[in-house]
mmCIF file with all atom_site columns, C-alpha atoms in Angstrom:
data_model
loop_
_atom_site.group_PDB
_atom_site.id
_atom_site.type_symbol
_atom_site.label_atom_id
_atom_site.label_alt_id
_atom_site.label_comp_id
_atom_site.label_asym_id
_atom_site.label_entity_id
_atom_site.label_seq_id
_atom_site.pdbx_PDB_ins_code
_atom_site.Cartn_x
_atom_site.Cartn_y
_atom_site.Cartn_z
_atom_site.occupancy
_atom_site.B_iso_or_equiv
_atom_site.pdbx_formal_charge
_atom_site.auth_seq_id
_atom_site.auth_comp_id
_atom_site.auth_asym_id
_atom_site.auth_atom_id
_atom_site.pdbx_PDB_model_num
ATOM 1   C CA . SER R 1 1   ? 79.557  -212.998 43.039 1.00 52.00 ? 1   SER R CA 1
ATOM 2   C CA . PRO R 1 2   ? 78.702  -209.817 44.961 1.00 58.00 ? 2   PRO R CA 1
ATOM 3   C CA . GLY R 1 3   ? 75.440  -208.045 44.365 1.00 65.00 ? 3   GLY R CA 1
ATOM 4   C CA . LEU R 1 4   ? 75.691  -204.284 43.941 1.00 66.00 ? 4   LEU R CA 1
ATOM 5   C CA . SER R 1 5   ? 73.075  -201.585 43.494 1.00 67.00 ? 5   SER R CA 1
ATOM 6   C CA . GLU R 1 6   ? 73.373  -199.227 40.537 1.00 63.00 ? 6   GLU R CA 1
ATOM 7   C CA . ASN R 1 7   ? 74.356  -195.676 41.541 1.00 62.00 ? 7   ASN R CA 1
ATOM 8   C CA . ALA R 1 8   ? 74.622  -196.750 45.196 1.00 65.00 ? 8   ALA R CA 1
ATOM 9   C CA . ASN R 1 9   ? 78.270  -197.711 45.597 1.00 70.00 ? 9   ASN R CA 1
ATOM 10  C CA . THR R 1 10  ? 81.631  -195.996 45.715 1.00 77.00 ? 10  THR R CA 1
ATOM 11  C CA . HIS R 1 11  ? 85.016  -197.607 45.190 1.00 86.00 ? 11  HIS R CA 1
ATOM 12  C CA . THR R 1 12  ? 88.693  -196.967 45.889 1.00 94.00 ? 12  THR R CA 1
ATOM 13  C CA . VAL R 1 13  ? 91.948  -198.678 44.951 1.00 97.00 ? 13  VAL R CA 1
ATOM 14  C CA . THR R 1 14  ? 95.563  -198.607 46.145 1.00 98.00 ? 14  THR R CA 1
ATOM 15  C CA . LYS R 1 15  ? 98.834  -200.480 45.727 1.00 98.00 ? 15  LYS R CA 1
ATOM 16  C CA . ALA R 1 16  ? 100.595 -201.658 48.884 1.00 97.00 ? 16  ALA R CA 1
ATOM 17  C CA . THR R 1 17  ? 104.360 -201.355 49.284 1.00 96.00 ? 17  THR R CA 1
ATOM 18  C CA . ASP R 1 18  ? 104.693 -205.121 48.723 1.00 97.00 ? 18  ASP R CA 1
ATOM 19  C CA . GLY R 1 19  ? 103.065 -204.752 45.295 1.00 97.00 ? 19  GLY R CA 1
ATOM 20  C CA . VAL R 1 20  ? 99.638  -206.150 46.190 1.00 98.00 ? 20  VAL R CA 1
ATOM 21  C CA . LEU R 1 21  ? 96.649  -204.281 44.759 1.00 98.00 ? 21  LEU R CA 1
ATOM 22  C CA . TYR R 1 22  ? 93.582  -203.607 46.921 1.00 97.00 ? 22  TYR R CA 1
ATOM 23  C CA . ALA R 1 23  ? 90.116  -202.356 45.974 1.00 95.00 ? 23  ALA R CA 1
ATOM 24  C CA . ALA R 1 24  ? 87.146  -201.577 48.215 1.00 92.00 ? 24  ALA R CA 1
ATOM 25  C CA . VAL R 1 25  ? 83.442  -201.114 47.504 1.00 86.00 ? 25  VAL R CA 1
ATOM 26  C CA . ALA R 1 26  ? 80.743  -199.992 49.937 1.00 81.00 ? 26  ALA R CA 1
ATOM 27  C CA . ASP R 1 27  ? 77.164  -200.520 48.797 1.00 79.00 ? 27  ASP R CA 1
ATOM 28  C CA . ASN R 1 28  ? 73.738  -200.799 50.378 1.00 76.00 ? 28  ASN R CA 1
ATOM 29  C CA . SER R 1 29  ? 73.501  -204.463 49.344 1.00 76.00 ? 29  SER R CA 1
ATOM 30  C CA . ASP R 1 30  ? 77.123  -205.651 49.662 1.00 78.00 ? 30  ASP R CA 1
ATOM 31  C CA . SER R 1 31  ? 80.425  -204.173 50.879 1.00 83.00 ? 31  SER R CA 1
ATOM 32  C CA . TYR R 1 32  ? 83.874  -205.726 50.656 1.00 86.00 ? 32  TYR R CA 1
ATOM 33  C CA . VAL R 1 33  ? 87.638  -205.388 50.054 1.00 92.00 ? 33  VAL R CA 1
ATOM 34  C CA . VAL R 1 34  ? 89.461  -207.507 47.483 1.00 94.00 ? 34  VAL R CA 1
ATOM 35  C CA . SER R 1 35  ? 93.163  -207.973 46.749 1.00 97.00 ? 35  SER R CA 1
ATOM 36  C CA . CYS R 1 36  ? 95.343  -209.234 43.920 1.00 97.00 ? 36  CYS R CA 1
ATOM 37  C CA . SER R 1 37  ? 99.080  -209.974 43.771 1.00 97.00 ? 37  SER R CA 1
ATOM 38  C CA . SER R 1 38  ? 99.525  -210.992 40.115 1.00 97.00 ? 38  SER R CA 1
ATOM 39  C CA . SER R 1 39  ? 97.659  -211.239 36.766 1.00 97.00 ? 39  SER R CA 1
ATOM 40  C CA . CYS R 1 40  ? 95.265  -208.587 38.031 1.00 97.00 ? 40  CYS R CA 1
ATOM 41  C CA . ASN R 1 41  ? 93.700  -208.210 34.603 1.00 96.00 ? 41  ASN R CA 1
ATOM 42  C CA . LEU R 1 42  ? 91.875  -211.469 35.338 1.00 97.00 ? 42  LEU R CA 1
ATOM 43  C CA . ALA R 1 43  ? 88.780  -211.475 37.547 1.00 93.00 ? 43  ALA R CA 1
ATOM 44  C CA . THR R 1 44  ? 89.847  -214.842 38.982 1.00 95.00 ? 44  THR R CA 1
ATOM 45  C CA . SER R 1 45  ? 93.024  -213.287 40.405 1.00 97.00 ? 45  SER R CA 1
ATOM 46  C CA . TRP R 1 46  ? 91.069  -211.134 42.854 1.00 96.00 ? 46  TRP R CA 1
ATOM 47  C CA . THR R 1 47  ? 90.055  -212.568 46.233 1.00 94.00 ? 47  THR R CA 1
ATOM 48  C CA . GLU R 1 48  ? 88.072  -211.066 49.077 1.00 92.00 ? 48  GLU R CA 1
ATOM 49  C CA . VAL R 1 49  ? 89.973  -210.306 52.247 1.00 91.00 ? 49  VAL R CA 1
ATOM 50  C CA . THR R 1 50  ? 88.235  -210.399 55.608 1.00 81.00 ? 50  THR R CA 1
ATOM 51  C CA . ASN R 1 51  ? 85.360  -207.929 55.392 1.00 82.00 ? 51  ASN R CA 1
ATOM 52  C CA . PRO R 1 52  ? 86.195  -204.791 57.420 1.00 85.00 ? 52  PRO R CA 1
ATOM 53  C CA . PHE R 1 53  ? 82.745  -203.236 57.205 1.00 81.00 ? 53  PHE R CA 1
ATOM 54  C CA . THR R 1 54  ? 80.260  -203.485 60.057 1.00 73.00 ? 54  THR R CA 1
ATOM 55  C CA . ASN R 1 55  ? 77.229  -202.970 57.803 1.00 71.00 ? 55  ASN R CA 1
ATOM 56  C CA . ASN R 1 56  ? 76.213  -202.666 54.184 1.00 69.00 ? 56  ASN R CA 1
ATOM 57  C CA . ALA R 1 57  ? 75.675  -198.991 53.453 1.00 74.00 ? 57  ALA R CA 1
ATOM 58  C CA . THR R 1 58  ? 76.510  -196.495 50.776 1.00 76.00 ? 58  THR R CA 1
ATOM 59  C CA . ASP R 1 59  ? 79.445  -195.218 52.813 1.00 86.00 ? 59  ASP R CA 1
ATOM 60  C CA . HIS R 1 60  ? 82.470  -193.619 51.175 1.00 89.00 ? 60  HIS R CA 1
ATOM 61  C CA . ASN R 1 61  ? 85.956  -195.042 51.530 1.00 92.00 ? 61  ASN R CA 1
ATOM 62  C CA . LEU R 1 62  ? 89.615  -194.394 50.756 1.00 96.00 ? 62  LEU R CA 1
ATOM 63  C CA . LEU R 1 63  ? 92.501  -196.873 50.677 1.00 97.00 ? 63  LEU R CA 1
ATOM 64  C CA . ALA R 1 64  ? 96.135  -195.825 51.143 1.00 98.00 ? 64  ALA R CA 1
ATOM 65  C CA . PRO R 1 65  ? 99.443  -197.695 51.504 1.00 98.00 ? 65  PRO R CA 1
ATOM 66  C CA . LEU R 1 66  ? 101.355 -197.846 54.768 1.00 98.00 ? 66  LEU R CA 1
ATOM 67  C CA . THR R 1 67  ? 104.841 -199.187 55.450 1.00 97.00 ? 67  THR R CA 1
ATOM 68  C CA . GLY R 1 68  ? 105.504 -202.918 55.571 1.00 96.00 ? 68  GLY R CA 1
ATOM 69  C CA . GLY R 1 69  ? 102.735 -203.792 53.113 1.00 97.00 ? 69  GLY R CA 1
ATOM 70  C CA . ASP R 1 70  ? 99.965  -202.613 55.455 1.00 98.00 ? 70  ASP R CA 1
ATOM 71  C CA . VAL R 1 71  ? 96.957  -200.766 54.050 1.00 98.00 ? 71  VAL R CA 1
ATOM 72  C CA . MET R 1 72  ? 94.856  -198.012 55.607 1.00 97.00 ? 72  MET R CA 1
ATOM 73  C CA . LEU R 1 73  ? 91.079  -197.936 55.073 1.00 96.00 ? 73  LEU R CA 1
ATOM 74  C CA . ILE R 1 74  ? 89.372  -194.609 55.752 1.00 96.00 ? 74  ILE R CA 1
ATOM 75  C CA . ASN R 1 75  ? 85.589  -194.865 56.023 1.00 93.00 ? 75  ASN R CA 1
ATOM 76  C CA . ARG R 1 76  ? 83.030  -192.069 55.993 1.00 93.00 ? 76  ARG R CA 1
ATOM 77  C CA . ASP R 1 77  ? 80.132  -193.603 57.899 1.00 91.00 ? 77  ASP R CA 1
ATOM 78  C CA . ILE R 1 78  ? 77.076  -191.747 56.653 1.00 88.00 ? 78  ILE R CA 1
ATOM 79  C CA . SER R 1 79  ? 74.778  -193.164 59.331 1.00 88.00 ? 79  SER R CA 1
ATOM 80  C CA . LEU R 1 80  ? 76.952  -191.843 62.170 1.00 92.00 ? 80  LEU R CA 1
ATOM 81  C CA . ASP R 1 81  ? 78.327  -188.712 60.453 1.00 94.00 ? 81  ASP R CA 1
ATOM 82  C CA . ASP R 1 82  ? 81.823  -189.740 61.411 1.00 95.00 ? 82  ASP R CA 1
ATOM 83  C CA . ILE R 1 83  ? 85.131  -190.480 59.716 1.00 97.00 ? 83  ILE R CA 1
ATOM 84  C CA . ARG R 1 84  ? 87.124  -193.443 60.962 1.00 96.00 ? 84  ARG R CA 1
ATOM 85  C CA . SER R 1 85  ? 89.990  -195.724 59.936 1.00 97.00 ? 85  SER R CA 1
ATOM 86  C CA . ARG R 1 86  ? 91.385  -199.215 60.391 1.00 96.00 ? 86  ARG R CA 1
ATOM 87  C CA . VAL R 1 87  ? 94.521  -200.980 59.171 1.00 97.00 ? 87  VAL R CA 1
ATOM 88  C CA . TRP R 1 88  ? 94.939  -204.257 57.265 1.00 97.00 ? 88  TRP R CA 1
ATOM 89  C CA . ASN R 1 89  ? 98.232  -205.966 58.174 1.00 95.00 ? 89  ASN R CA 1
ATOM 90  C CA . GLY R 1 90  ? 98.070  -208.600 55.441 1.00 92.00 ? 90  GLY R CA 1
ATOM 91  C CA . THR R 1 91  ? 96.250  -211.075 57.687 1.00 93.00 ? 91  THR R CA 1
ATOM 92  C CA . SER R 1 92  ? 93.595  -209.218 59.670 1.00 94.00 ? 92  SER R CA 1
ATOM 93  C CA . TRP R 1 93  ? 92.037  -205.822 60.301 1.00 95.00 ? 93  TRP R CA 1
ATOM 94  C CA . GLY R 1 94  ? 92.775  -203.734 63.356 1.00 96.00 ? 94  GLY R CA 1
ATOM 95  C CA . GLY R 1 95  ? 89.978  -202.018 65.250 1.00 95.00 ? 95  GLY R CA 1
ATOM 96  C CA . TRP R 1 96  ? 88.274  -198.822 64.162 1.00 95.00 ? 96  TRP R CA 1
ATOM 97  C CA . THR R 1 97  ? 89.872  -195.509 65.114 1.00 97.00 ? 97  THR R CA 1
ATOM 98  C CA . THR R 1 98  ? 87.557  -192.494 65.084 1.00 98.00 ? 98  THR R CA 1
ATOM 99  C CA . ILE R 1 99  ? 89.149  -189.538 63.320 1.00 98.00 ? 99  ILE R CA 1
ATOM 100 C CA . ASP R 1 100 ? 86.188  -187.135 63.495 1.00 98.00 ? 100 ASP R CA 1
ATOM 101 C CA . ALA R 1 101 ? 83.002  -188.062 65.357 1.00 98.00 ? 101 ALA R CA 1
ATOM 102 C CA . ASN R 1 102 ? 80.980  -185.125 64.023 1.00 97.00 ? 102 ASN R CA 1
ATOM 103 C CA . ALA R 1 103 ? 81.448  -184.642 60.277 1.00 97.00 ? 103 ALA R CA 1
ATOM 104 C CA . PRO R 1 104 ? 78.044  -184.395 58.554 1.00 96.00 ? 104 PRO R CA 1
ATOM 105 C CA . GLU R 1 105 ? 78.353  -184.992 54.817 1.00 94.00 ? 105 GLU R CA 1
ATOM 106 C CA . SER R 1 106 ? 76.542  -183.981 51.658 1.00 93.00 ? 106 SER R CA 1
ATOM 107 C CA . GLY R 1 107 ? 73.940  -186.376 50.318 1.00 88.00 ? 107 GLY R CA 1
ATOM 108 C CA . VAL R 1 108 ? 74.431  -184.900 46.847 1.00 90.00 ? 108 VAL R CA 1
ATOM 109 C CA . TYR R 1 109 ? 78.209  -184.660 46.406 1.00 91.00 ? 109 TYR R CA 1
ATOM 110 C CA . ASP R 1 110 ? 79.520  -188.128 47.231 1.00 86.00 ? 110 ASP R CA 1
ATOM 111 C CA . GLY R 1 111 ? 82.755  -188.690 49.074 1.00 87.00 ? 111 GLY R CA 1
ATOM 112 C CA . GLY R 1 112 ? 83.832  -185.234 50.099 1.00 94.00 ? 112 GLY R CA 1
ATOM 113 C CA . MET R 1 113 ? 87.244  -186.449 51.260 1.00 97.00 ? 113 MET R CA 1
ATOM 114 C CA . ALA R 1 114 ? 90.685  -187.113 49.812 1.00 98.00 ? 114 ALA R CA 1
ATOM 115 C CA . ILE R 1 115 ? 94.016  -188.616 50.890 1.00 98.00 ? 115 ILE R CA 1
ATOM 116 C CA . ALA R 1 116 ? 97.623  -188.036 49.820 1.00 98.00 ? 116 ALA R CA 1
ATOM 117 C CA . LEU R 1 117 ? 100.889 -189.719 50.819 1.00 98.00 ? 117 LEU R CA 1
ATOM 118 C CA . ASN R 1 118 ? 104.266 -188.104 51.379 1.00 97.00 ? 118 ASN R CA 1
ATOM 119 C CA . HIS R 1 119 ? 106.526 -190.887 50.095 1.00 95.00 ? 119 HIS R CA 1
ATOM 120 C CA . ASP R 1 120 ? 109.598 -189.492 51.884 1.00 95.00 ? 120 ASP R CA 1
ATOM 121 C CA . THR R 1 121 ? 108.095 -189.316 55.375 1.00 96.00 ? 121 THR R CA 1
ATOM 122 C CA . ASN R 1 122 ? 105.331 -191.960 54.980 1.00 96.00 ? 122 ASN R CA 1
ATOM 123 C CA . THR R 1 123 ? 102.837 -189.411 56.284 1.00 98.00 ? 123 THR R CA 1
ATOM 124 C CA . LEU R 1 124 ? 99.218  -189.521 55.092 1.00 98.00 ? 124 LEU R CA 1
ATOM 125 C CA . TYR R 1 125 ? 97.303  -186.263 54.653 1.00 98.00 ? 125 TYR R CA 1
ATOM 126 C CA . LEU R 1 126 ? 93.505  -186.304 54.833 1.00 98.00 ? 126 LEU R CA 1
ATOM 127 C CA . ALA R 1 127 ? 91.257  -183.413 53.790 1.00 98.00 ? 127 ALA R CA 1
ATOM 128 C CA . TYR R 1 128 ? 87.461  -183.494 53.858 1.00 98.00 ? 128 TYR R CA 1
ATOM 129 C CA . VAL R 1 129 ? 84.376  -181.308 53.648 1.00 98.00 ? 129 VAL R CA 1
ATOM 130 C CA . ALA R 1 130 ? 82.094  -181.286 56.690 1.00 98.00 ? 130 ALA R CA 1
ATOM 131 C CA . ASP R 1 131 ? 78.803  -179.649 57.713 1.00 97.00 ? 131 ASP R CA 1
ATOM 132 C CA . ASN R 1 132 ? 77.670  -179.451 54.075 1.00 97.00 ? 132 ASN R CA 1
ATOM 133 C CA . GLU R 1 133 ? 74.603  -181.612 54.620 1.00 96.00 ? 133 GLU R CA 1
ATOM 134 C CA . ASP R 1 134 ? 72.523  -178.733 53.249 1.00 96.00 ? 134 ASP R CA 1
ATOM 135 C CA . PHE R 1 135 ? 73.154  -175.792 50.969 1.00 97.00 ? 135 PHE R CA 1
ATOM 136 C CA . THR R 1 136 ? 71.120  -173.342 52.992 1.00 96.00 ? 136 THR R CA 1
ATOM 137 C CA . THR R 1 137 ? 73.203  -172.776 56.121 1.00 96.00 ? 137 THR R CA 1
ATOM 138 C CA . ALA R 1 138 ? 76.646  -171.318 55.371 1.00 96.00 ? 138 ALA R CA 1
ATOM 139 C CA . ASP R 1 139 ? 78.570  -173.281 57.988 1.00 97.00 ? 139 ASP R CA 1
ATOM 140 C CA . HIS R 1 140 ? 80.619  -175.567 55.734 1.00 98.00 ? 140 HIS R CA 1
ATOM 141 C CA . ASP R 1 141 ? 84.185  -176.573 56.681 1.00 98.00 ? 141 ASP R CA 1
ATOM 142 C CA . ILE R 1 142 ? 87.247  -178.143 55.107 1.00 98.00 ? 142 ILE R CA 1
ATOM 143 C CA . ARG R 1 143 ? 89.097  -180.036 57.841 1.00 98.00 ? 143 ARG R CA 1
ATOM 144 C CA . THR R 1 144 ? 92.478  -181.757 57.782 1.00 98.00 ? 144 THR R CA 1
ATOM 145 C CA . TYR R 1 145 ? 94.342  -184.538 59.562 1.00 98.00 ? 145 TYR R CA 1
ATOM 146 C CA . ARG R 1 146 ? 97.694  -186.256 59.146 1.00 98.00 ? 146 ARG R CA 1
ATOM 147 C CA . TYR R 1 147 ? 98.627  -189.847 60.007 1.00 98.00 ? 147 TYR R CA 1
ATOM 148 C CA . SER R 1 148 ? 102.154 -190.743 61.069 1.00 97.00 ? 148 SER R CA 1
ATOM 149 C CA . ALA R 1 149 ? 103.669 -193.460 63.269 1.00 94.00 ? 149 ALA R CA 1
ATOM 150 C CA . GLY R 1 150 ? 100.237 -194.952 63.973 1.00 95.00 ? 150 GLY R CA 1
ATOM 151 C CA . THR R 1 151 ? 98.552  -191.740 65.133 1.00 98.00 ? 151 THR R CA 1
ATOM 152 C CA . TRP R 1 152 ? 96.071  -189.285 63.611 1.00 98.00 ? 152 TRP R CA 1
ATOM 153 C CA . THR R 1 153 ? 96.748  -185.606 64.411 1.00 98.00 ? 153 THR R CA 1
ATOM 154 C CA . ALA R 1 154 ? 94.368  -182.763 63.558 1.00 98.00 ? 154 ALA R CA 1
ATOM 155 C CA . GLY R 1 155 ? 95.632  -179.979 61.315 1.00 98.00 ? 155 GLY R CA 1
ATOM 156 C CA . SER R 1 156 ? 94.144  -176.537 60.921 1.00 98.00 ? 156 SER R CA 1
ATOM 157 C CA . ASP R 1 157 ? 90.919  -176.111 58.977 1.00 98.00 ? 157 ASP R CA 1
ATOM 158 C CA . VAL R 1 158 ? 91.378  -174.842 55.460 1.00 98.00 ? 158 VAL R CA 1
ATOM 159 C CA . LEU R 1 159 ? 87.979  -173.178 55.843 1.00 98.00 ? 159 LEU R CA 1
ATOM 160 C CA . THR R 1 160 ? 85.673  -172.904 58.863 1.00 97.00 ? 160 THR R CA 1
ATOM 161 C CA . ASN R 1 161 ? 82.001  -171.881 58.592 1.00 97.00 ? 161 ASN R CA 1
ATOM 162 C CA . ASP R 1 162 ? 82.714  -170.555 55.116 1.00 96.00 ? 162 ASP R CA 1
ATOM 163 C CA . ALA R 1 163 ? 80.612  -167.393 54.928 1.00 95.00 ? 163 ALA R CA 1
ATOM 164 C CA . GLY R 1 164 ? 78.027  -167.230 52.157 1.00 93.00 ? 164 GLY R CA 1
ATOM 165 C CA . ARG R 1 165 ? 79.489  -170.090 50.111 1.00 96.00 ? 165 ARG R CA 1
ATOM 166 C CA . GLY R 1 166 ? 78.693  -173.779 49.643 1.00 97.00 ? 166 GLY R CA 1
ATOM 167 C CA . LEU R 1 167 ? 81.460  -176.387 49.571 1.00 98.00 ? 167 LEU R CA 1
ATOM 168 C CA . GLN R 1 168 ? 80.968  -179.317 47.202 1.00 97.00 ? 168 GLN R CA 1
ATOM 169 C CA . ASN R 1 169 ? 84.118  -181.458 47.137 1.00 96.00 ? 169 ASN R CA 1
ATOM 170 C CA . VAL R 1 170 ? 87.830  -181.510 47.878 1.00 98.00 ? 170 VAL R CA 1
ATOM 171 C CA . ALA R 1 171 ? 91.191  -182.895 46.711 1.00 98.00 ? 171 ALA R CA 1
ATOM 172 C CA . VAL R 1 172 ? 94.612  -182.979 48.361 1.00 98.00 ? 172 VAL R CA 1
ATOM 173 C CA . GLY R 1 173 ? 98.171  -183.414 47.116 1.00 98.00 ? 173 GLY R CA 1
ATOM 174 C CA . VAL R 1 174 ? 101.765 -183.322 48.362 1.00 98.00 ? 174 VAL R CA 1
ATOM 175 C CA . ASP R 1 175 ? 104.679 -181.589 46.645 1.00 98.00 ? 175 ASP R CA 1
ATOM 176 C CA . GLN R 1 176 ? 107.372 -184.248 47.103 1.00 96.00 ? 176 GLN R CA 1
ATOM 177 C CA . ASN R 1 177 ? 110.138 -181.682 46.527 1.00 96.00 ? 177 ASN R CA 1
ATOM 178 C CA . THR R 1 178 ? 109.051 -179.145 49.147 1.00 97.00 ? 178 THR R CA 1
ATOM 179 C CA . ASP R 1 179 ? 106.680 -181.177 51.396 1.00 97.00 ? 179 ASP R CA 1
ATOM 180 C CA . ASN R 1 180 ? 104.055 -178.464 50.883 1.00 98.00 ? 180 ASN R CA 1
ATOM 181 C CA . ILE R 1 181 ? 100.442 -179.630 51.054 1.00 98.00 ? 181 ILE R CA 1
ATOM 182 C CA . TYR R 1 182 ? 97.875  -178.400 48.533 1.00 98.00 ? 182 TYR R CA 1
ATOM 183 C CA . VAL R 1 183 ? 94.100  -178.594 48.910 1.00 98.00 ? 183 VAL R CA 1
ATOM 184 C CA . ALA R 1 184 ? 91.799  -177.847 45.980 1.00 98.00 ? 184 ALA R CA 1
ATOM 185 C CA . TYR R 1 185 ? 88.053  -177.482 46.408 1.00 98.00 ? 185 TYR R CA 1
ATOM 186 C CA . LEU R 1 186 ? 84.844  -176.591 44.616 1.00 98.00 ? 186 LEU R CA 1
ATOM 187 C CA . ALA R 1 187 ? 82.923  -173.755 46.252 1.00 97.00 ? 187 ALA R CA 1
ATOM 188 C CA . ARG R 1 188 ? 79.694  -172.044 45.248 1.00 97.00 ? 188 ARG R CA 1
ATOM 189 C CA . SER R 1 189 ? 79.855  -168.256 45.521 1.00 97.00 ? 189 SER R CA 1
ATOM 190 C CA . THR R 1 190 ? 76.092  -168.381 46.132 1.00 97.00 ? 190 THR R CA 1
ATOM 191 C CA . ILE R 1 191 ? 75.360  -171.226 48.504 1.00 97.00 ? 191 ILE R CA 1
ATOM 192 C CA . GLY R 1 192 ? 72.062  -172.228 46.905 1.00 96.00 ? 192 GLY R CA 1
ATOM 193 C CA . SER R 1 193 ? 73.249  -172.130 43.293 1.00 97.00 ? 193 SER R CA 1
ATOM 194 C CA . ALA R 1 194 ? 75.330  -174.993 41.888 1.00 96.00 ? 194 ALA R CA 1
ATOM 195 C CA . ALA R 1 195 ? 75.936  -172.918 38.743 1.00 97.00 ? 195 ALA R CA 1
ATOM 196 C CA . THR R 1 196 ? 78.144  -170.547 40.765 1.00 97.00 ? 196 THR R CA 1
ATOM 197 C CA . ALA R 1 197 ? 80.695  -173.231 41.751 1.00 97.00 ? 197 ALA R CA 1
ATOM 198 C CA . GLU R 1 198 ? 84.339  -172.464 41.006 1.00 98.00 ? 198 GLU R CA 1
ATOM 199 C CA . LEU R 1 199 ? 87.663  -174.185 41.715 1.00 98.00 ? 199 LEU R CA 1
ATOM 200 C CA . PHE R 1 200 ? 89.949  -172.802 44.439 1.00 98.00 ? 200 PHE R CA 1
ATOM 201 C CA . TRP R 1 201 ? 93.138  -173.942 46.152 1.00 98.00 ? 201 TRP R CA 1
ATOM 202 C CA . GLN R 1 202 ? 95.148  -173.284 49.285 1.00 98.00 ? 202 GLN R CA 1
ATOM 203 C CA . ARG R 1 203 ? 98.618  -174.335 50.426 1.00 98.00 ? 203 ARG R CA 1
ATOM 204 C CA . SER R 1 204 ? 100.201 -175.293 53.721 1.00 98.00 ? 204 SER R CA 1
ATOM 205 C CA . THR R 1 205 ? 103.972 -174.900 54.032 1.00 98.00 ? 205 THR R CA 1
ATOM 206 C CA . ASP R 1 206 ? 104.086 -175.939 57.705 1.00 98.00 ? 206 ASP R CA 1
ATOM 207 C CA . ASN R 1 207 ? 102.558 -179.424 57.909 1.00 97.00 ? 207 ASN R CA 1
ATOM 208 C CA . LEU R 1 208 ? 98.895  -178.275 58.110 1.00 98.00 ? 208 LEU R CA 1
ATOM 209 C CA . ALA R 1 209 ? 99.453  -175.621 60.774 1.00 98.00 ? 209 ALA R CA 1
ATOM 210 C CA . THR R 1 210 ? 98.407  -172.713 58.527 1.00 98.00 ? 210 THR R CA 1
ATOM 211 C CA . TRP R 1 211 ? 96.966  -172.170 55.036 1.00 98.00 ? 211 TRP R CA 1
ATOM 212 C CA . ASP R 1 212 ? 97.451  -169.593 52.304 1.00 94.00 ? 212 ASP R CA 1
ATOM 213 C CA . GLY R 1 213 ? 96.028  -169.380 48.813 1.00 71.00 ? 213 GLY R CA 1
#
């Protein structure tokens, strides 16, 4: 059985279009992805797929379904300050694709990224906080990307070098009726004071080109 460190691992789960469940854990003592196709309430029904991780670290990950039963893994590599992805095709993992090679993350607010799927267009939408490695310098961003037809494309930043505030975490969602994209985030009005954090949101009506809120 895997060995995990308390308070040192993050996990994510998704359901592929063929009905298979996948879960991933990244930890400083063990990191892996497991899958289950039936009787998933039983521990014995889960098996490890080929390990996609290149090291054991307390990285942060997201899983999302793609067409044809494929699964996307998005990895926030804390040692490199980058965000990258690779695809499981049911048999093996593809190579890593770098999404953002310079995305420093918070060591306090884990994750700092979120994914949403437009079920009509099969487009993935990624939003993440970057440059919030400290809550002294007010240079925090919320950046966006979309994934379609095998390619990542940068969207506009929701926020860039957010003046005076500190960004803690982010969420993203798709309105399946209008295709509008919504990003919610926690921001401190005073960068050094966690007690000043409040919830905000912005919307894109043009596929991440612009934001209002």
